[in-house]
Each structure stands twice: as structure tokens, then as C-alpha cells.
Tab-separated table of C-alpha atoms and ligand atoms in Angstrom:
chain	number	residue	atom	x	y	z
A	1	UNK	CA	105.465	156.540	121.456
A	2	UNK	CA	104.278	153.084	120.304
A	3	UNK	CA	105.587	152.065	123.787
A	4	UNK	CA	103.141	154.485	125.550
A	5	UNK	CA	99.974	154.037	123.072
A	6	UNK	CA	100.187	150.658	124.402
A	7	UNK	CA	100.177	151.611	128.031
A	8	UNK	CA	97.568	154.068	127.763
A	9	UNK	CA	95.727	150.897	126.437
A	10	UNK	CA	96.639	148.519	128.546
A	11	UNK	CA	95.292	150.891	130.837
A	12	UNK	CA	92.436	151.687	129.860
A	13	UNK	CA	90.129	148.843	130.814
A	14	UNK	CA	91.278	149.409	134.477
A	15	UNK	CA	90.248	152.900	134.248
A	16	UNK	CA	86.878	152.481	132.282
A	17	UNK	CA	86.079	149.166	133.965
A	18	UNK	CA	83.653	148.248	137.047
A	19	UNK	CA	80.509	150.086	137.610
A	20	UNK	CA	77.604	151.081	139.271
A	21	UNK	CA	74.065	151.453	139.088
A	22	UNK	CA	73.364	154.864	138.087
A	23	UNK	CA	69.988	155.014	137.751
A	24	UNK	CA	66.485	153.097	137.934
A	25	UNK	CA	63.028	153.137	135.983
A	26	UNK	CA	60.860	152.593	137.225
A	27	UNK	CA	56.223	152.737	136.234
A	28	UNK	CA	57.752	154.630	133.418
A	29	UNK	CA	59.531	156.996	134.982
A	30	UNK	CA	63.348	157.786	135.074
A	31	UNK	CA	65.201	158.284	138.506
A	32	UNK	CA	68.283	159.587	138.152
A	33	UNK	CA	71.051	158.151	140.483
A	34	UNK	CA	75.041	159.518	140.516
A	35	UNK	CA	76.857	159.502	137.447
A	36	UNK	CA	79.982	160.682	138.812
A	37	UNK	CA	81.738	159.982	142.179
A	38	UNK	CA	80.700	161.558	145.679
A	39	UNK	CA	80.645	164.551	147.238
A	40	UNK	CA	78.451	164.748	144.342
A	41	UNK	CA	77.234	167.788	142.530
A	42	UNK	CA	74.484	166.326	141.234
A	43	UNK	CA	70.330	167.526	142.504
A	44	UNK	CA	69.337	165.514	144.759
A	45	UNK	CA	68.760	161.545	143.919
A	46	UNK	CA	66.554	158.527	145.354
A	47	UNK	CA	70.042	156.594	145.134
A	48	UNK	CA	72.914	156.768	148.198
A	49	UNK	CA	75.791	158.815	147.198
A	50	UNK	CA	78.460	156.324	146.533
A	51	UNK	CA	82.440	157.430	146.305
A	52	UNK	CA	83.108	155.360	143.312
A	53	UNK	CA	83.037	152.583	141.239
A	54	UNK	CA	85.602	150.109	142.642
A	55	UNK	CA	84.780	146.997	143.720
A	56	UNK	CA	84.095	145.495	147.703
A	57	UNK	CA	86.411	142.841	148.101
A	58	UNK	CA	85.825	141.326	151.814
A	59	UNK	CA	82.432	140.416	152.798
A	60	UNK	CA	83.099	142.166	155.877
A	61	UNK	CA	83.766	145.730	154.389
A	62	UNK	CA	81.342	148.503	155.243
A	63	UNK	CA	80.891	149.480	151.292
A	64	UNK	CA	79.101	145.940	151.185
A	65	UNK	CA	76.095	147.493	152.071
A	66	UNK	CA	75.339	150.107	149.477
A	67	UNK	CA	79.053	151.122	148.069
A	68	UNK	CA	79.634	153.307	151.002
A	69	UNK	CA	76.577	155.244	150.422
A	70	UNK	CA	74.771	157.523	152.537
A	71	UNK	CA	71.035	158.547	153.076
A	72	UNK	CA	69.650	159.948	149.736
A	73	UNK	CA	66.899	163.119	149.748
A	74	UNK	CA	64.443	161.615	147.427
A	75	UNK	CA	62.540	158.211	147.497
A	76	UNK	CA	60.156	156.765	144.835
A	77	UNK	CA	57.088	155.270	144.739
A	78	UNK	CA	56.387	152.343	143.122
A	79	UNK	CA	53.114	149.694	143.926
A	80	UNK	CA	54.223	146.278	144.755
A	81	UNK	CA	53.971	143.822	141.763
A	82	UNK	CA	55.856	146.934	139.815
A	83	UNK	CA	59.251	146.697	137.936
A	84	UNK	CA	61.681	148.900	139.265
A	85	UNK	CA	65.005	148.693	136.407
A	86	UNK	CA	68.376	149.513	137.971
A	87	UNK	CA	70.146	151.367	135.219
A	88	UNK	CA	74.871	150.800	135.200
A	89	UNK	CA	75.904	153.374	132.367
A	90	UNK	CA	78.597	151.395	132.424
A	91	UNK	CA	79.460	147.391	133.118
A	92	UNK	CA	82.350	145.042	132.581
A	93	UNK	CA	82.538	141.884	133.322
A	94	UNK	CA	80.473	138.754	132.610
A	95	UNK	CA	80.496	135.831	135.203
A	96	UNK	CA	79.713	135.982	138.700
A	97	UNK	CA	75.247	136.304	140.276
A	98	UNK	CA	73.054	139.314	139.998
A	99	UNK	CA	71.009	139.791	143.775
A	100	UNK	CA	68.570	142.204	144.513
A	101	UNK	CA	67.656	142.850	147.982
A	102	UNK	CA	65.362	144.610	150.001
A	103	UNK	CA	65.068	146.199	153.466
A	104	UNK	CA	62.065	147.205	155.209
A	105	UNK	CA	62.839	149.942	157.060
A	106	UNK	CA	60.949	151.303	160.386
A	107	UNK	CA	60.340	154.472	159.908
A	108	UNK	CA	61.823	157.546	157.491
A	109	UNK	CA	63.998	157.310	155.453
A	110	UNK	CA	66.146	160.144	157.716
A	111	UNK	CA	66.347	157.345	160.472
A	112	UNK	CA	67.087	154.255	157.883
A	113	UNK	CA	70.635	153.070	157.361
A	114	UNK	CA	69.867	149.518	156.822
A	115	UNK	CA	71.526	148.284	160.159
A	116	UNK	CA	70.853	145.246	161.882
A	117	UNK	CA	69.499	141.898	160.610
A	118	UNK	CA	66.378	142.544	157.971
A	119	UNK	CA	67.436	142.593	154.506
A	120	UNK	CA	65.840	139.978	152.226
A	121	UNK	CA	66.207	138.834	148.315
A	122	UNK	CA	63.566	139.330	146.200
A	123	UNK	CA	65.315	138.366	142.702
A	124	UNK	CA	68.902	136.722	141.848
A	125	UNK	CA	70.341	134.985	138.600
A	126	UNK	CA	73.516	133.359	139.472
A	127	UNK	CA	74.601	130.819	135.946
A	128	UNK	CA	72.366	129.073	133.762
A	129	UNK	CA	73.842	125.516	132.170
A	130	UNK	CA	76.607	123.593	133.728
A	131	UNK	CA	79.825	125.727	132.509
A	132	UNK	CA	81.254	128.050	134.776
A	133	UNK	CA	83.775	129.633	132.224
A	134	UNK	CA	80.815	130.686	130.424
A	135	UNK	CA	78.977	134.238	129.348
A	136	UNK	CA	75.818	132.512	130.752
A	137	UNK	CA	75.988	134.259	133.828
A	138	UNK	CA	73.280	136.652	135.269
A	139	UNK	CA	75.740	139.284	135.143
A	140	UNK	CA	76.666	139.071	131.572
A	141	UNK	CA	72.585	140.038	131.203
A	142	UNK	CA	73.258	143.754	132.599
A	143	UNK	CA	77.220	143.628	130.408
A	144	UNK	CA	74.672	142.688	127.660
A	145	UNK	CA	71.790	145.155	128.449
A	146	UNK	CA	73.098	147.573	131.528
A	147	UNK	CA	69.862	146.949	133.150
A	148	UNK	CA	68.396	144.645	135.227
A	149	UNK	CA	64.514	144.685	136.160
A	150	UNK	CA	62.735	142.849	138.960
A	151	UNK	CA	59.265	143.411	140.036
A	152	UNK	CA	58.542	144.225	143.877
A	153	UNK	CA	57.051	141.136	145.670
A	154	UNK	CA	52.827	141.694	144.615
A	155	UNK	CA	52.131	140.672	148.735
A	156	UNK	CA	55.302	143.579	149.647
A	157	UNK	CA	53.480	144.353	152.462
A	158	UNK	CA	53.347	148.699	152.469
A	159	UNK	CA	56.359	150.980	153.212
A	160	UNK	CA	59.289	152.741	153.234
A	161	UNK	CA	62.318	150.350	152.052
A	162	UNK	CA	65.709	150.444	150.720
A	163	UNK	CA	66.673	148.257	147.115
A	164	UNK	CA	69.763	147.101	146.571
A	165	UNK	CA	71.093	145.796	143.862
A	166	UNK	CA	74.519	143.473	143.873
A	167	UNK	CA	76.722	142.400	141.316
A	168	UNK	CA	78.976	140.050	142.153
A	169	UNK	CA	81.928	139.574	139.644
A	170	UNK	CA	83.259	136.148	139.493
A	171	UNK	CA	86.077	136.688	136.199
A	172	UNK	CA	89.318	137.054	138.615
A	173	UNK	CA	89.778	133.300	140.170
A	174	UNK	CA	89.526	133.542	144.384
A	175	UNK	CA	89.383	137.541	144.017
A	176	UNK	CA	85.467	138.395	144.346
A	177	UNK	CA	84.285	141.636	143.308
A	178	UNK	CA	81.539	142.589	144.472
A	179	UNK	CA	80.169	145.755	143.722
A	180	UNK	CA	76.211	146.830	145.103
A	181	UNK	CA	74.203	150.213	145.214
A	182	UNK	CA	71.441	151.387	146.892
A	183	UNK	CA	67.945	153.626	146.964
A	184	UNK	CA	65.008	154.366	148.939
A	185	UNK	CA	61.671	153.074	147.217
A	186	UNK	CA	57.888	153.556	149.032
A	187	UNK	CA	55.960	150.749	148.672
A	188	UNK	CA	52.294	151.128	148.292
A	189	UNK	CA	49.896	148.470	147.809
A	190	UNK	CA	47.482	145.927	149.800
A	191	UNK	CA	49.758	143.318	150.702
A	192	UNK	CA	50.601	142.238	153.894
A	193	UNK	CA	53.595	139.804	153.584
A	194	UNK	CA	56.936	140.052	154.924
A	195	UNK	CA	59.375	137.429	154.407
A	196	UNK	CA	60.370	134.747	157.803
A	197	UNK	CA	63.267	134.981	160.067
A	198	UNK	CA	65.174	132.461	158.364
A	199	UNK	CA	65.374	134.720	154.856
A	200	UNK	CA	66.924	138.049	156.977
A	201	UNK	CA	70.298	138.783	156.573
A	202	UNK	CA	72.655	141.516	157.766
A	203	UNK	CA	74.545	143.454	155.641
A	204	UNK	CA	77.615	142.894	156.061
A	205	UNK	CA	77.718	140.418	156.617
A	206	UNK	CA	75.851	137.902	154.448
A	207	UNK	CA	77.517	135.202	153.739
A	208	UNK	CA	81.329	134.363	154.624
A	209	UNK	CA	84.392	134.774	152.523
A	210	UNK	CA	85.083	131.572	151.867
A	211	UNK	CA	80.998	130.754	151.106
A	212	UNK	CA	81.089	128.236	148.048
A	213	UNK	CA	79.285	130.978	145.837
A	214	UNK	CA	81.894	133.819	146.430
A	215	UNK	CA	85.333	131.766	146.493
A	216	UNK	CA	84.541	129.608	143.665
A	217	UNK	CA	87.499	128.715	140.707
A	218	UNK	CA	85.211	129.551	137.629
A	219	UNK	CA	88.466	127.941	134.976
A	220	UNK	CA	89.025	124.850	137.472
A	221	UNK	CA	87.961	122.790	139.427
A	222	UNK	CA	85.097	120.615	137.331
A	223	UNK	CA	81.949	122.629	138.583
A	224	UNK	CA	78.957	122.290	136.759
A	225	UNK	CA	76.964	123.829	138.788
A	226	UNK	CA	76.858	127.553	141.232
A	227	UNK	CA	74.479	128.794	144.101
A	228	UNK	CA	75.107	132.180	145.309
A	229	UNK	CA	75.421	133.350	148.060
A	230	UNK	CA	72.955	134.699	151.230
A	231	UNK	CA	70.067	131.929	150.459
A	232	UNK	CA	67.308	131.587	148.380
A	233	UNK	CA	64.928	134.030	147.159
A	234	UNK	CA	61.567	134.980	149.514
A	235	UNK	CA	58.532	133.891	146.520
A	236	UNK	CA	56.593	136.704	148.825
A	237	UNK	CA	53.800	134.532	150.235
A	238	UNK	CA	55.016	133.922	153.964
A	239	UNK	CA	53.571	136.458	156.273
B	301	NAG	C1	60.164	143.123	134.597
B	301	NAG	O1	60.732	141.987	135.484
B	301	NAG	C2	60.882	140.695	134.802
B	301	NAG	C3	61.996	139.590	135.230
B	301	NAG	O2	61.849	139.716	136.808
B	301	NAG	C4	60.879	140.940	133.261
B	301	NAG	O3	60.706	139.033	132.702
B	301	NAG	C5	60.301	141.884	132.913
B	301	NAG	O4	60.167	141.738	131.508
B	301	NAG	C6	60.063	143.142	133.491
B	301	NAG	N1	59.047	143.661	132.805
B	301	NAG	C7	59.066	145.145	131.993
B	301	NAG	C8	57.908	145.742	131.955
B	301	NAG	O5	60.638	145.486	132.452
B	302	CU	CU1	85.763	145.405	137.816
């Protein structure tokens, strides 16, 4: 009995671990995402339907893009400059960066799947301070608040976009865990800015598996700083 109880406790964190974006708050309105596991029976959403909470372990895995999701039936309107808040129903890890990416669709969402070199970062938070073996990481904010909020670049050209929220968990040395989900946004505004090509990446693969921001051992090596993989955030002011 005692053994069983302890085993159950030991297993619980595995079952309850990990996480995924489960809804979005935009302009004061909540847009439900998937809360379960596809194929979902829930109503249509703005979010790509994802299959599970499991981490993606390899930068080349197709799940890197949107956790294996497929096109959503709905989209959410957002004004350039307005915040998009992603909400996680659960999240367990406190070491590693948060990164938010967008992709401009050439046309309709039904034919836009984030293919090709078109993804750019609009926000990220890695480490603050100089202690990698700490909770001073972007993902610790998601752990505490179960949310991440940032604005759509104010000058971004209007159009159909995918937004991709990515958590990179670094608590296990040499076993980085990627968690990414996507949703569909219709951006409005009077801007005309689009990122220049040196800010654009394919997903996968936006960085090599041996990128120092991916292979980093946060418990060892005397490191005092950290740079997230995939380059800098696009400020939104270039044309
Ligand atoms: C919008 O996002 C920024 C972070 O980039 C945050 O400081 C601010 O509080 C957010 N605003 C709202 C209304 O959530
Ligand atoms: Cu996990």
C-alpha cells in the first residue's frame, strides 16, 4: 500500500507535467483554445489543434512549429500595438526562455501553414541576472502567472498572421524541451512594416540542436549569461 501510494505520487508530476497554451486574451476578449488532446470535440477555435502536452525534443521535429497542430477554423482580430495574452492551463518548469514569433500569411488561413522562411520574433525573455541555476527566467513568469502578454508590433503591416508562443525548458541538462502552440490573428492598423530577411527563420529549423542557447547546462560550466536561440526580436521599425 505504502509503496503504491508513493509510486503514484512519484508519477503524478510526470502526468501533470509539461503544458500548452490553452486560450488567448485579446482586446479584453477570451478566445478558447484546445484544452485537451486532438482530435478534439471542442468547438472551433483560433488555435491550431495540438495533440498533447509532450515536449518536442529535437529542433528538426515538425512538432517544433505548432506542436503538431493543423489550421484553425477561426481567427482573432487584433490591432497592431495591442497585446496578445497567451494562457496556459498548467505549466511546470522555471528555467528557460519564452519566445513569441509571428508569420505573415500570403493569403487565406486555409492555405497558410507557416511554411518557409517567414517566422520572426516579436518578444522574448531569457535570463535576468547572472545565475542560470535560478528561477530568473522567462518561463518562471509563465509558471507563476500562467500567462504571457506582449504587444503586436505597432507598425506591423496589416494582414493574416500566425502567432507562435514557445517555451524552451532547460531544467534537464542536455535534454532541452520545446513547447510551442500557434493561433491565427488578423492584424489591423495603419503600419506598413515587415521584418527584413535577416530576422526571418524557417520553423523547423530556426537554430541548430547544438546552439549554445539550446545545449546549455544551467547547473554547470560557470556561465553567467544566456542568449535565447533564434536571434533577436524584431523591433518593428524596419521596412
Ligand atoms: C502588454 O504587454 C506588456 C509586456 O510586453 C506588459 O508589460 C503589459 O502589462 C501588457 N499590457 C496588458 C494590458 O496586459
Ligand atoms: Cu514538462
